[in-house]
mmCIF file of C-alpha atoms and ligand atoms in Angstrom:
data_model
loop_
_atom_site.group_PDB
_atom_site.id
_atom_site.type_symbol
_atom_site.label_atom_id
_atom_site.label_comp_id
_atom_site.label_asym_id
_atom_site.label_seq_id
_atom_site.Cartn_x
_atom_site.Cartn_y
_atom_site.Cartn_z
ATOM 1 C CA UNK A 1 21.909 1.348 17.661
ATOM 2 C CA UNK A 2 20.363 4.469 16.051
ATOM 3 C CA UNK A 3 16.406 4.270 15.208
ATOM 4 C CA UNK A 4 15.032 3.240 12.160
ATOM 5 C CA UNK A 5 14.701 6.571 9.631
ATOM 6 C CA UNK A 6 11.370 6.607 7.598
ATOM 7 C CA UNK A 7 10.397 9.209 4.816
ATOM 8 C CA UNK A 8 6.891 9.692 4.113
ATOM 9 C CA UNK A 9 6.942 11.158 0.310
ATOM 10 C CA UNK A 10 3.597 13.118 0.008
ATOM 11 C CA UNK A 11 2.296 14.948 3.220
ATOM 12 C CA UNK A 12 -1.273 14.897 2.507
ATOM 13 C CA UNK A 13 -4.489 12.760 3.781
ATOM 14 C CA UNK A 14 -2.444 9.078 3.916
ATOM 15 C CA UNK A 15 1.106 10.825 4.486
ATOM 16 C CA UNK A 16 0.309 12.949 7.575
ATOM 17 C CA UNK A 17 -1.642 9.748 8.868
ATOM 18 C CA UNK A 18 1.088 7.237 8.201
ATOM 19 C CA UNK A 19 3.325 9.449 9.858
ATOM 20 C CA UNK A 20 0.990 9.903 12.985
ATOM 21 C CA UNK A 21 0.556 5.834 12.796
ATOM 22 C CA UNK A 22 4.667 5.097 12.469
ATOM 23 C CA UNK A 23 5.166 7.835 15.134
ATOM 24 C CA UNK A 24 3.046 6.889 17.964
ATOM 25 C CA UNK A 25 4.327 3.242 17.557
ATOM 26 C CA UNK A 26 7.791 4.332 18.046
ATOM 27 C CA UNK A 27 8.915 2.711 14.747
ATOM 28 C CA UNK A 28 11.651 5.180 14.081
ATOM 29 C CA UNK A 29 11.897 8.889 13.263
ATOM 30 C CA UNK A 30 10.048 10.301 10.724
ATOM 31 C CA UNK A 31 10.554 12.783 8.276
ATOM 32 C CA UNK A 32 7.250 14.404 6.159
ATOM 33 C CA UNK A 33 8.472 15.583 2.523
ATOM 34 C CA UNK A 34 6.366 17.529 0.062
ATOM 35 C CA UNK A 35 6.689 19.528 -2.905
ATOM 36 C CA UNK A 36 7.955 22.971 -2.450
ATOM 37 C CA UNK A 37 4.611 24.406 -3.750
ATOM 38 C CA UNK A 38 3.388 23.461 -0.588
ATOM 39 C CA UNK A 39 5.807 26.114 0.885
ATOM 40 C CA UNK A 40 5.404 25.558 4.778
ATOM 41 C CA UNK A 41 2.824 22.999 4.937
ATOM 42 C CA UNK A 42 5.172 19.442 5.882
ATOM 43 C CA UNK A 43 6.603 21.241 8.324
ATOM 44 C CA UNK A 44 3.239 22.882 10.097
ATOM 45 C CA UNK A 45 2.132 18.721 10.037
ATOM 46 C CA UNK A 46 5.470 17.765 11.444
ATOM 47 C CA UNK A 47 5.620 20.168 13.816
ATOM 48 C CA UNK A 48 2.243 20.164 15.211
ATOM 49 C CA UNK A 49 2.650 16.001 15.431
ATOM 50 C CA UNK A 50 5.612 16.452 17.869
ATOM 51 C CA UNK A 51 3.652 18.425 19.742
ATOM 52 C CA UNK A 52 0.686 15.191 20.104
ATOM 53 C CA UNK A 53 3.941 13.370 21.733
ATOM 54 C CA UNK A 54 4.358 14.865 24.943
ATOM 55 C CA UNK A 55 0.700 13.833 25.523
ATOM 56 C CA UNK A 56 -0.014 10.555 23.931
ATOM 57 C CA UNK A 57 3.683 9.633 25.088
ATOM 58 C CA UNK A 58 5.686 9.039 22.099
ATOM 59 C CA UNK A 59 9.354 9.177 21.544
ATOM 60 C CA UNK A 60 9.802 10.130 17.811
ATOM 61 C CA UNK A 61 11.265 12.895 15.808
ATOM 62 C CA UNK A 62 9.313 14.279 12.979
ATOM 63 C CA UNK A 63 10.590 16.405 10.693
ATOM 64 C CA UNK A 64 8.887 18.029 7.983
ATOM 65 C CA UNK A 65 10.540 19.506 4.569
ATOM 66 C CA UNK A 66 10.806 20.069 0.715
ATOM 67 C CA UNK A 67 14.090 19.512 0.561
ATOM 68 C CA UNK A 68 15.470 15.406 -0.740
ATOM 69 C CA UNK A 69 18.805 16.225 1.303
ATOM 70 C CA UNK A 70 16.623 15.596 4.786
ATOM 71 C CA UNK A 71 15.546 12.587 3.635
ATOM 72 C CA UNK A 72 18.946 11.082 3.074
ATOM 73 C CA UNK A 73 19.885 7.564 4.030
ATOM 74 C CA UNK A 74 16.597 6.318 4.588
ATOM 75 C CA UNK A 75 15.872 2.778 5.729
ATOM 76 C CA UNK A 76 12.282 2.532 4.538
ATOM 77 C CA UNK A 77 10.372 5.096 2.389
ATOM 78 C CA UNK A 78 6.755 5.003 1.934
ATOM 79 C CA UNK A 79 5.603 7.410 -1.417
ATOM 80 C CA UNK A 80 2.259 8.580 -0.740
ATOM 81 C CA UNK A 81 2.872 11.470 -3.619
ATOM 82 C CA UNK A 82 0.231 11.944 -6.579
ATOM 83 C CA UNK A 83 -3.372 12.514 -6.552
ATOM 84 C CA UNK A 84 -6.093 11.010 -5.273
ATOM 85 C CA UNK A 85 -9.636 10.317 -7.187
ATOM 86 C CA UNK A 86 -12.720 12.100 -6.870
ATOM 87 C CA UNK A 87 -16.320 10.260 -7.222
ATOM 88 C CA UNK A 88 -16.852 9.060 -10.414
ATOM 89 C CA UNK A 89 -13.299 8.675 -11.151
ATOM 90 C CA UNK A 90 -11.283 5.133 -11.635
ATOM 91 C CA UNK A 91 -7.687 4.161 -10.235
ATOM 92 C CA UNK A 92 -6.796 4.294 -13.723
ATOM 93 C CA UNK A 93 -7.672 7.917 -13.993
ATOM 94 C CA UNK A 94 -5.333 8.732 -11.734
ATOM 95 C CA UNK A 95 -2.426 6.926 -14.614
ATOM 96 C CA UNK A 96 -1.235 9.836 -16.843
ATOM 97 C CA UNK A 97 -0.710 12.235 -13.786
ATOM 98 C CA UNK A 98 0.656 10.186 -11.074
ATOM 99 C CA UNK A 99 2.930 8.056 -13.453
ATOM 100 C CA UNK A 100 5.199 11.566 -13.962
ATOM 101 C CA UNK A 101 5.146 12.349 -10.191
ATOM 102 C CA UNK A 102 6.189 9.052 -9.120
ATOM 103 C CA UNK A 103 8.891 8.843 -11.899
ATOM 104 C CA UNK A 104 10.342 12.551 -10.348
ATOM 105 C CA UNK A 105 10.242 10.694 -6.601
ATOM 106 C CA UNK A 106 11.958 7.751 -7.647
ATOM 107 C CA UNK A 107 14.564 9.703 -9.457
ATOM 108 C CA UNK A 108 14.802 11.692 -5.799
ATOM 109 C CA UNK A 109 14.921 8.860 -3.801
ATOM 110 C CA UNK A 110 17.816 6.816 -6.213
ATOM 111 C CA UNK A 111 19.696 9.920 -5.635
ATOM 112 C CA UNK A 112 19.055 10.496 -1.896
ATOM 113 C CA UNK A 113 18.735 6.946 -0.374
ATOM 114 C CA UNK A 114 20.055 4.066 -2.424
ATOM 115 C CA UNK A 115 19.765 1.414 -0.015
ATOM 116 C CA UNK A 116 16.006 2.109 1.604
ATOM 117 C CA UNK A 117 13.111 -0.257 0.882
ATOM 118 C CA UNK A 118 10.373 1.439 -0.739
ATOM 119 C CA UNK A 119 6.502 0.983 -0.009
ATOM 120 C CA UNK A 120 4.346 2.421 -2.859
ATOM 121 C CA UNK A 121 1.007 3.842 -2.012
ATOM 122 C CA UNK A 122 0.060 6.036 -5.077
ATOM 123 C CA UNK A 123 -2.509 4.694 -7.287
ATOM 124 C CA UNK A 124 -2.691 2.868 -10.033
ATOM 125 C CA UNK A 125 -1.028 1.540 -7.467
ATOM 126 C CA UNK A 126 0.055 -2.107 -9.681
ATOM 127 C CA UNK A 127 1.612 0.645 -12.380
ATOM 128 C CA UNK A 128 3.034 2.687 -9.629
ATOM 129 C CA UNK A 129 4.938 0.328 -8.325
ATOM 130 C CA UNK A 130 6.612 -1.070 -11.857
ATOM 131 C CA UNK A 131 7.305 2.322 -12.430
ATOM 132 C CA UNK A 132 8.964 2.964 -8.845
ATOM 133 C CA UNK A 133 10.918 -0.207 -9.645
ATOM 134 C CA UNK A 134 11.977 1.190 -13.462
ATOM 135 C CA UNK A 135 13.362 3.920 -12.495
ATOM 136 C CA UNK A 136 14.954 3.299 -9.264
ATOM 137 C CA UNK A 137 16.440 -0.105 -10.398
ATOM 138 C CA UNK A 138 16.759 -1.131 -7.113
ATOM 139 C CA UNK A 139 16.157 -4.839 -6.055
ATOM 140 C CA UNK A 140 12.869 -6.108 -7.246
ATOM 141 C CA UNK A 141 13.049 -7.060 -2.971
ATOM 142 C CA UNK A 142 12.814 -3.169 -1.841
ATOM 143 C CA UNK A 143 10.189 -2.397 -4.086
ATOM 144 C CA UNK A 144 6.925 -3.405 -2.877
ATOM 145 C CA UNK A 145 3.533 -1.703 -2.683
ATOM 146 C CA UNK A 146 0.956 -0.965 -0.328
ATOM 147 C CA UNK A 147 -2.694 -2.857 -1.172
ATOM 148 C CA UNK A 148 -3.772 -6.433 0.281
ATOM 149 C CA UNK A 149 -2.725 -5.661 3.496
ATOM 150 C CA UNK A 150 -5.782 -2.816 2.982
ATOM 151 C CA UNK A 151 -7.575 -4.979 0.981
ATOM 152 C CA UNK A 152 -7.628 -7.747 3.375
ATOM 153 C CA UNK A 153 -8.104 -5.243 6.119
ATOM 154 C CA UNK A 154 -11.584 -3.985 4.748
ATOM 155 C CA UNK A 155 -13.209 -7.726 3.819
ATOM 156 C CA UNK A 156 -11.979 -8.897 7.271
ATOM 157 C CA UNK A 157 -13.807 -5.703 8.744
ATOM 158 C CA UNK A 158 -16.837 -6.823 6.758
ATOM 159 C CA UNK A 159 -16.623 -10.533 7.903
ATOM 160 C CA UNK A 160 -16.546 -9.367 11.481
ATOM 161 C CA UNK A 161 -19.461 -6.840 10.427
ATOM 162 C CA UNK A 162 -21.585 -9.876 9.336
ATOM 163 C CA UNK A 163 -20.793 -12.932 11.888
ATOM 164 C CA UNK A 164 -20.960 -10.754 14.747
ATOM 165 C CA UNK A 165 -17.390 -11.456 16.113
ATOM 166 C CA UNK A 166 -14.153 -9.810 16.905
ATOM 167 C CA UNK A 167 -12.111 -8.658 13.648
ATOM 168 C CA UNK A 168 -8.834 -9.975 15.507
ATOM 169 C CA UNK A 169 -10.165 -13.304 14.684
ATOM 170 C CA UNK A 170 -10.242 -13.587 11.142
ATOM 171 C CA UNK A 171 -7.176 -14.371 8.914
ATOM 172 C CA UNK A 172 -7.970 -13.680 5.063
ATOM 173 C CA UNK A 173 -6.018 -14.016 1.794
ATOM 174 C CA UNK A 174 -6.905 -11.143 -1.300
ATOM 175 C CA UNK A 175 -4.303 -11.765 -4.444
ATOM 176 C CA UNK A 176 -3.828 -9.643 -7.659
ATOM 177 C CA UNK A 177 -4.045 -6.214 -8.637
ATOM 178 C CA UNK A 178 -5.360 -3.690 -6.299
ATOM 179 C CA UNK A 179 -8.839 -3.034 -8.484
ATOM 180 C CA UNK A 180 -11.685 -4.919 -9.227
ATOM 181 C CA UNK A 181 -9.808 -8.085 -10.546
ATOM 182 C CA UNK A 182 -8.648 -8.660 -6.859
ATOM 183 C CA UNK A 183 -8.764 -12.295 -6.331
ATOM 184 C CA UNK A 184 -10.521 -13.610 -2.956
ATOM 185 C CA UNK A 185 -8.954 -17.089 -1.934
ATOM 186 C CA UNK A 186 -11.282 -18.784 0.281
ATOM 187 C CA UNK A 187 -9.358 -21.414 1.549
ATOM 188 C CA UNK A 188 -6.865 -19.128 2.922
ATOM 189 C CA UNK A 189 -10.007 -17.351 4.643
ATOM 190 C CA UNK A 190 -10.807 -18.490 8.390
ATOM 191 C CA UNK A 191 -12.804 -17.111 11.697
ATOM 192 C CA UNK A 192 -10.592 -18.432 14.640
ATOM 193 C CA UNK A 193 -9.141 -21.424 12.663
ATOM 194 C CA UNK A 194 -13.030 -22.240 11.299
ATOM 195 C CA UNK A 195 -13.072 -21.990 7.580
ATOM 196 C CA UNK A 196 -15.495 -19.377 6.271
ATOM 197 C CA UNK A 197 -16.782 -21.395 4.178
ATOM 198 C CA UNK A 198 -18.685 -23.044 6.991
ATOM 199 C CA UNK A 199 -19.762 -20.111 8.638
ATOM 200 C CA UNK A 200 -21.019 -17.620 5.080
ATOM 201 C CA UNK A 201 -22.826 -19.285 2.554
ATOM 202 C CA UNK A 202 -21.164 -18.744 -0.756
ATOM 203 C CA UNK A 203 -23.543 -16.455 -2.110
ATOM 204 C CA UNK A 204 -22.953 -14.220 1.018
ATOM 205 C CA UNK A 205 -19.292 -14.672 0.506
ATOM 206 C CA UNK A 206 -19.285 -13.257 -2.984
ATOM 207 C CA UNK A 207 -21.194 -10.003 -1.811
ATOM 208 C CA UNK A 208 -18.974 -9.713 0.914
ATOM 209 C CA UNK A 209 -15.811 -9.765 -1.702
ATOM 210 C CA UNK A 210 -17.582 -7.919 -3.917
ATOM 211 C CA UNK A 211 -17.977 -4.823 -1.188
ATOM 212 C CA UNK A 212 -14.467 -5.244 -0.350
ATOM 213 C CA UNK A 213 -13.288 -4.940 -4.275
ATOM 214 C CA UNK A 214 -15.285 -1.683 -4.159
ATOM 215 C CA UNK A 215 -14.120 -0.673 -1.019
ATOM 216 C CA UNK A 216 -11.711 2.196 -2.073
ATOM 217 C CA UNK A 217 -14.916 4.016 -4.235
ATOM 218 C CA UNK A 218 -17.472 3.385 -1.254
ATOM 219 C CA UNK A 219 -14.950 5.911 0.889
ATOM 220 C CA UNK A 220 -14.801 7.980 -1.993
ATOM 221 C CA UNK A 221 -18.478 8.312 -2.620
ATOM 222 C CA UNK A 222 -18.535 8.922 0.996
ATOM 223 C CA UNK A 223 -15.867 11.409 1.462
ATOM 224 C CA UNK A 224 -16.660 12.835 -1.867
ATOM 225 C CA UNK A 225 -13.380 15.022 -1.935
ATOM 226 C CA UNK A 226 -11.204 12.456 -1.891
ATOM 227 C CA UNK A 227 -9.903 8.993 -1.186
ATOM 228 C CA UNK A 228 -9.720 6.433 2.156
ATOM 229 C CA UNK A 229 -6.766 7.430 4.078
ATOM 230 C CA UNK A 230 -6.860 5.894 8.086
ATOM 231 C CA UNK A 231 -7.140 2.172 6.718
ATOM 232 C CA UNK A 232 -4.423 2.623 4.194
ATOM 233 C CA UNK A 233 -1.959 4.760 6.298
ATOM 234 C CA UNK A 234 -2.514 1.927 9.061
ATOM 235 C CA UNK A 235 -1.525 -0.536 6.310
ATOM 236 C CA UNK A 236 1.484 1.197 5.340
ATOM 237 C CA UNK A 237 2.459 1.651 9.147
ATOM 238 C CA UNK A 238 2.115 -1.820 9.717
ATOM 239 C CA UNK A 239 4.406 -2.593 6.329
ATOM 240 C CA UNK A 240 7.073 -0.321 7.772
ATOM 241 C CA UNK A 241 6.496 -2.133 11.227
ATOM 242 C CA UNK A 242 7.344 -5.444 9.885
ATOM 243 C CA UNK A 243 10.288 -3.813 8.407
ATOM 244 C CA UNK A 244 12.119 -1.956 10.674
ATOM 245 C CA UNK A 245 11.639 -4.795 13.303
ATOM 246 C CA UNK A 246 12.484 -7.789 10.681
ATOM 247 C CA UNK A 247 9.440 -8.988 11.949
ATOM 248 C CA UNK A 248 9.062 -11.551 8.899
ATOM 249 C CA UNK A 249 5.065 -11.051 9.037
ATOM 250 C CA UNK A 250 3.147 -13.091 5.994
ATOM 251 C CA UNK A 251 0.859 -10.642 4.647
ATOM 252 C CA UNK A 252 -0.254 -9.524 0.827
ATOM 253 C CA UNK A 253 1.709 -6.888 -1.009
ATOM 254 C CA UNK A 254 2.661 -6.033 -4.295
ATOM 255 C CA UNK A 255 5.404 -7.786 -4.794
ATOM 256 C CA UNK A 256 7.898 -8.631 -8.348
ATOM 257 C CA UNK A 257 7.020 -11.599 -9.535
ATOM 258 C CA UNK A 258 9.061 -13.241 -11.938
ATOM 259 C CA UNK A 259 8.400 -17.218 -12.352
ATOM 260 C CA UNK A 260 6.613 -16.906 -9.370
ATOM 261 C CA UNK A 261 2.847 -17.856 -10.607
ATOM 262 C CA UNK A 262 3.750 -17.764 -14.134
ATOM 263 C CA UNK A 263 3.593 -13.960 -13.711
ATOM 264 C CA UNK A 264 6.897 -12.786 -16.060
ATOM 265 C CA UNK A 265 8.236 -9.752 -14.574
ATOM 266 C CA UNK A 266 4.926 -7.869 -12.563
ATOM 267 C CA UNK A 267 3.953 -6.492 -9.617
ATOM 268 C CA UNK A 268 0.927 -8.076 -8.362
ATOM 269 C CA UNK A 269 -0.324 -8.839 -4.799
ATOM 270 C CA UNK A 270 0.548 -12.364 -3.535
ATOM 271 C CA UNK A 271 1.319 -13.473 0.149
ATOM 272 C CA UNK A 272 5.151 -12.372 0.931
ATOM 273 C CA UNK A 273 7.501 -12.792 4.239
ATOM 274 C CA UNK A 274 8.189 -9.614 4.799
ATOM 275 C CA UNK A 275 11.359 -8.531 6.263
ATOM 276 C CA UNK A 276 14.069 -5.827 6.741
ATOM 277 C CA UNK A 277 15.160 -6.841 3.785
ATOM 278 C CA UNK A 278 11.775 -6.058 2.059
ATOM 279 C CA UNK A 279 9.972 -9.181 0.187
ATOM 280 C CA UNK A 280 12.121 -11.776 1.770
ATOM 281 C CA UNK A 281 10.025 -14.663 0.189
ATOM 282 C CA UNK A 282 7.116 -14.855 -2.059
ATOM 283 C CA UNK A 283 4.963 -18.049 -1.038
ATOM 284 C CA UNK A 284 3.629 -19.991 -3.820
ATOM 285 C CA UNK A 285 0.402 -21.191 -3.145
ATOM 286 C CA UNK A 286 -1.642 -24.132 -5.522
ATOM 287 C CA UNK A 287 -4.631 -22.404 -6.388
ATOM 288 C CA UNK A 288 -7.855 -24.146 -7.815
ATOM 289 C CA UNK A 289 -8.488 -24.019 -11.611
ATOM 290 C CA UNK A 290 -11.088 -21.116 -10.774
ATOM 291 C CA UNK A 291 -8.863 -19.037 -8.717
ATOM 292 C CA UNK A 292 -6.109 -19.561 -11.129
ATOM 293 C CA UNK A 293 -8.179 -18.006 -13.662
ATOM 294 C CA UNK A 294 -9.067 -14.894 -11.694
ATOM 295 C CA UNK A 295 -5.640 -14.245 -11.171
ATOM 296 C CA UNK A 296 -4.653 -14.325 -15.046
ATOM 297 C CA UNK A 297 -7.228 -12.251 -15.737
ATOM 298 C CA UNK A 298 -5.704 -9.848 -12.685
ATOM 299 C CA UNK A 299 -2.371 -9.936 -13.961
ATOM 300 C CA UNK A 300 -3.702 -9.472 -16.942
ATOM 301 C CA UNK A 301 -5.265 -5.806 -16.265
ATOM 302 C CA UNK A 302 -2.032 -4.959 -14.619
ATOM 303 C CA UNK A 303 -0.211 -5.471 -17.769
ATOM 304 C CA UNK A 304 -2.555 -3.831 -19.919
ATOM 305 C CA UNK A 305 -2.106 -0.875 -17.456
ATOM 306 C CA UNK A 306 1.713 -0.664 -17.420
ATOM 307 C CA UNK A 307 1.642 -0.946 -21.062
ATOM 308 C CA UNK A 308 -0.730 1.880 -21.258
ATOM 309 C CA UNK A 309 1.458 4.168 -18.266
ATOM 310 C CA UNK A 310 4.354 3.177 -20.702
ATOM 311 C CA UNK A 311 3.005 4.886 -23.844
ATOM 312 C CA UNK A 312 2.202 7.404 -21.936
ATOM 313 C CA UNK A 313 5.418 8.427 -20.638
ATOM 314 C CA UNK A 314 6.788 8.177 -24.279
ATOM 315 C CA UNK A 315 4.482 10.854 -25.578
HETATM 316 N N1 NAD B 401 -2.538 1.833 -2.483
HETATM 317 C C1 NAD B 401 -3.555 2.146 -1.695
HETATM 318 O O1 NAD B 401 -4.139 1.277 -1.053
HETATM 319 C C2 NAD B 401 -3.998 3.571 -1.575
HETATM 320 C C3 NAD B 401 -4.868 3.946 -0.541
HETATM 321 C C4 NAD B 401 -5.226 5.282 -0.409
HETATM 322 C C5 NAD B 401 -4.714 6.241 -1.300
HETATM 323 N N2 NAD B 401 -3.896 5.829 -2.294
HETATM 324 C C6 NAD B 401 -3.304 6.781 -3.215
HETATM 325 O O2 NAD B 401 -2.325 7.550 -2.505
HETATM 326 C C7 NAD B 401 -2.181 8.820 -3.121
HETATM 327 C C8 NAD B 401 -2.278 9.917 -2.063
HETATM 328 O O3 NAD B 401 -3.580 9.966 -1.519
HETATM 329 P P1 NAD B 401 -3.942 11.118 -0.457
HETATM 330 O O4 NAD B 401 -5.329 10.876 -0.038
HETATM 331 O O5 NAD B 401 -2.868 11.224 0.566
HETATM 332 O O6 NAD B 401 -3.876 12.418 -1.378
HETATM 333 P P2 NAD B 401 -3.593 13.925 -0.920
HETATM 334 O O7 NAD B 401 -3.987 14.796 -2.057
HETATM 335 O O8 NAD B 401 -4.200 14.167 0.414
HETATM 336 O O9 NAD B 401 -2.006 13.962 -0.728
HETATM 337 C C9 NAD B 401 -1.128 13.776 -1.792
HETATM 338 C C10 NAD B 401 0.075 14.664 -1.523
HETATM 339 O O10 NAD B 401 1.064 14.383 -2.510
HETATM 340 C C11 NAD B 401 1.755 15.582 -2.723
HETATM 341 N N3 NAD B 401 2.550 15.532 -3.936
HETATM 342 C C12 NAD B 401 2.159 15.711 -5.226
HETATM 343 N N4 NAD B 401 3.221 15.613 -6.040
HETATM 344 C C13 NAD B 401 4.299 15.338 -5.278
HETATM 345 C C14 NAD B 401 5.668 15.138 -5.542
HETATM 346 N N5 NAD B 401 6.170 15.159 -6.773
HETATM 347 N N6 NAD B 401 6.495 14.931 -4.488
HETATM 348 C C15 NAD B 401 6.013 14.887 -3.230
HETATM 349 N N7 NAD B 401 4.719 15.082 -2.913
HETATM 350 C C16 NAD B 401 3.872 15.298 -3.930
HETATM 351 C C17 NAD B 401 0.653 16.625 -2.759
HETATM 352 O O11 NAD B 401 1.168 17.943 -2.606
HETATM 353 C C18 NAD B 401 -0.221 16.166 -1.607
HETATM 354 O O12 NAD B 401 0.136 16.797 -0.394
HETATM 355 C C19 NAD B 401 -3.266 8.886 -4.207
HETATM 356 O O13 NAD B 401 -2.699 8.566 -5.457
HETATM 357 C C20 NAD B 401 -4.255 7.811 -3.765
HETATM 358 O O14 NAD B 401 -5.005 7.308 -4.840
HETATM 359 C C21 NAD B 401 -3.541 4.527 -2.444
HETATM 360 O O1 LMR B 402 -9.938 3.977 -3.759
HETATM 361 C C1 LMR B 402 -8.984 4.721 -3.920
HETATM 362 O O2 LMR B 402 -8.873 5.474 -4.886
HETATM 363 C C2 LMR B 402 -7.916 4.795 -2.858
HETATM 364 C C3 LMR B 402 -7.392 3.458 -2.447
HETATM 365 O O3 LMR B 402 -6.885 2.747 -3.531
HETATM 366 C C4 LMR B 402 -8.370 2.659 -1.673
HETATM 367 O O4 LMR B 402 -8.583 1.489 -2.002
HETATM 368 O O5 LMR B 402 -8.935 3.203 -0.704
#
């Protein structure tokens, strides 16, 4: 059986890192791609990864390139490409520019690999994704992008932070767009089978979700030149994990939702089954009236966005 191939599109901050994550767990060979402005610079990265595996004992080829043809017959590809935001800057800065640079990758990777499953990372990342899906028209199923499993990462990280306890413990649920609209469901929330909401008192609760819906700028002030990148290259890495094993793990992406919540043709982060196969399920959970309502309003944003990135791309 040959190992799993994975393209990383974009070998900057969260490429280079999701391709040190994927390597080192032996998830499948790995090839780097960038634009050719970046002349030698994929394959420098690439190179000086394979030399890491010899030491930290890793059995993966990494390739770096500018050249599509390398990248052929992919089974999974994650698309890291576009820019990142500075301080002071929104997601939705990020629209005009990263809309055209994901719409050249997806016309790449239609050519190149037609039957790979796709993990968007660029931001807007709710627009991305639509756009990824336009353009490819591949199955709404191998289409998916990269944000609650971050999302969920960073307010379980805070949870831990605050009750003093090991991060492996807590399970936690984040729906909607990946922006401040994400929707915290609390009932889906727990600390070693306890519910949270016997542990955190609610106002405690809603500053903790409110830290994690600003987690992305709170690395960015920090950073200052640019975005979070070990958290959501870890995500990605465990997205292609799940994968390339058919590991059917139940975790939050950005997934096509049709009927599913009411949502009429979106992407939008609910809790999927995620398998070789991509979204292999989308689980419909009742929400309460309030949580409902956050979620409209979520969707909401994310149409307002794609119809914006739409216009756009007409001018
Ligand atoms: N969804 C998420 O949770 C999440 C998390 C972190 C970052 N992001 C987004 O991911 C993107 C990348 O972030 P980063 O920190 O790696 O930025 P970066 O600037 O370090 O890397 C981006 C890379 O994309 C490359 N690139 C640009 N146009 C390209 C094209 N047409 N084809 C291939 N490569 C191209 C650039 O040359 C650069 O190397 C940003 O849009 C950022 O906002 C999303
Ligand atoms: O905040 C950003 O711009 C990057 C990413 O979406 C994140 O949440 O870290």
């Amino acid at each position: 059986m040959r190992r799993a191939k994975i393209t990383i599109v974009g070998a900057g901050n969260v490429g280079a890192t999701c391709a040190h994550w994927c390597a080192a767990a032996e998830l499948g060979d790995v090839v780097l791609l960038d634009i050719p402005r970046t002349e030698d610079m994929p394959r420098g990265k690439a190179l000086d990864l394979m030399q890491a595996s010899p030491i930290m004992g890793f059995d993966s080829n990494i390739v770096g390139t500018t050249d599509y043809a390398d990248t052929a017959d992919s089974d999974v590809i994650v698309v890291t490409a576009g820019l990142p935001r500075k301080p002071g800057m929104s997601r939705d800065d990020l629209l005009a520019t990263n809309a055209k640079i994901v719409t050249s990758v997806a016309e790449e990777i239609k050519a190149t690999s037609p039957n790979a499953v796709i993990i968007v990372v660029s931001n807007p990342l709710d627009a991305m994704v639509q756009q990824m899906f336009k353009v490819t028209g591949f199955e709404p199923a191998k289409v998916i992008g990269q944000a609650g499993v971050l999302d969920t990462a960073r307010y379980r990280t805070f949870l831990a932070m605050e009750l003093g306890v090991s991060v492996e413990d807590i399970s936690a649920l984040l729906m909607g767009g990946h922006g401040d609209t994400m929707v915290p469901i609390p009932s889906c929330t727990s600390v070693g089978g306890i519910p949270v909401t016997q542990l955190i008192s609610k106002e405690r609760l809603d500053e903790i979700v409110d830290r994690t819906r600003k987690g992305g700028a709170e690395i960015v002030s920090l950073l200052k030149t640019g975005s979070a990148y070990y958290a959501p290259a870890a995500a990605c890495a465990q997205m292609v994990e799940a994968i390339v094993k058919d590991k059917k793990r139940v975790v939050p992406v950005a997934a096509y939702c049709d009927s599913e919540y009411g949502v009429g043709g979106y992407y939008v982060g609910v809790p999927v089954v995620l398998g070789s196969g991509g979204v292999e399920r989308i689980i419909e959970l009742s929400l309460t009236d309030e949580e409902t309502k956050a979620f409209q309003n979520s969707v909401d944003a994310v149409k307002s966005l794609v119809s914006t990135m739409d216009g756009l791309l007409a001018e």
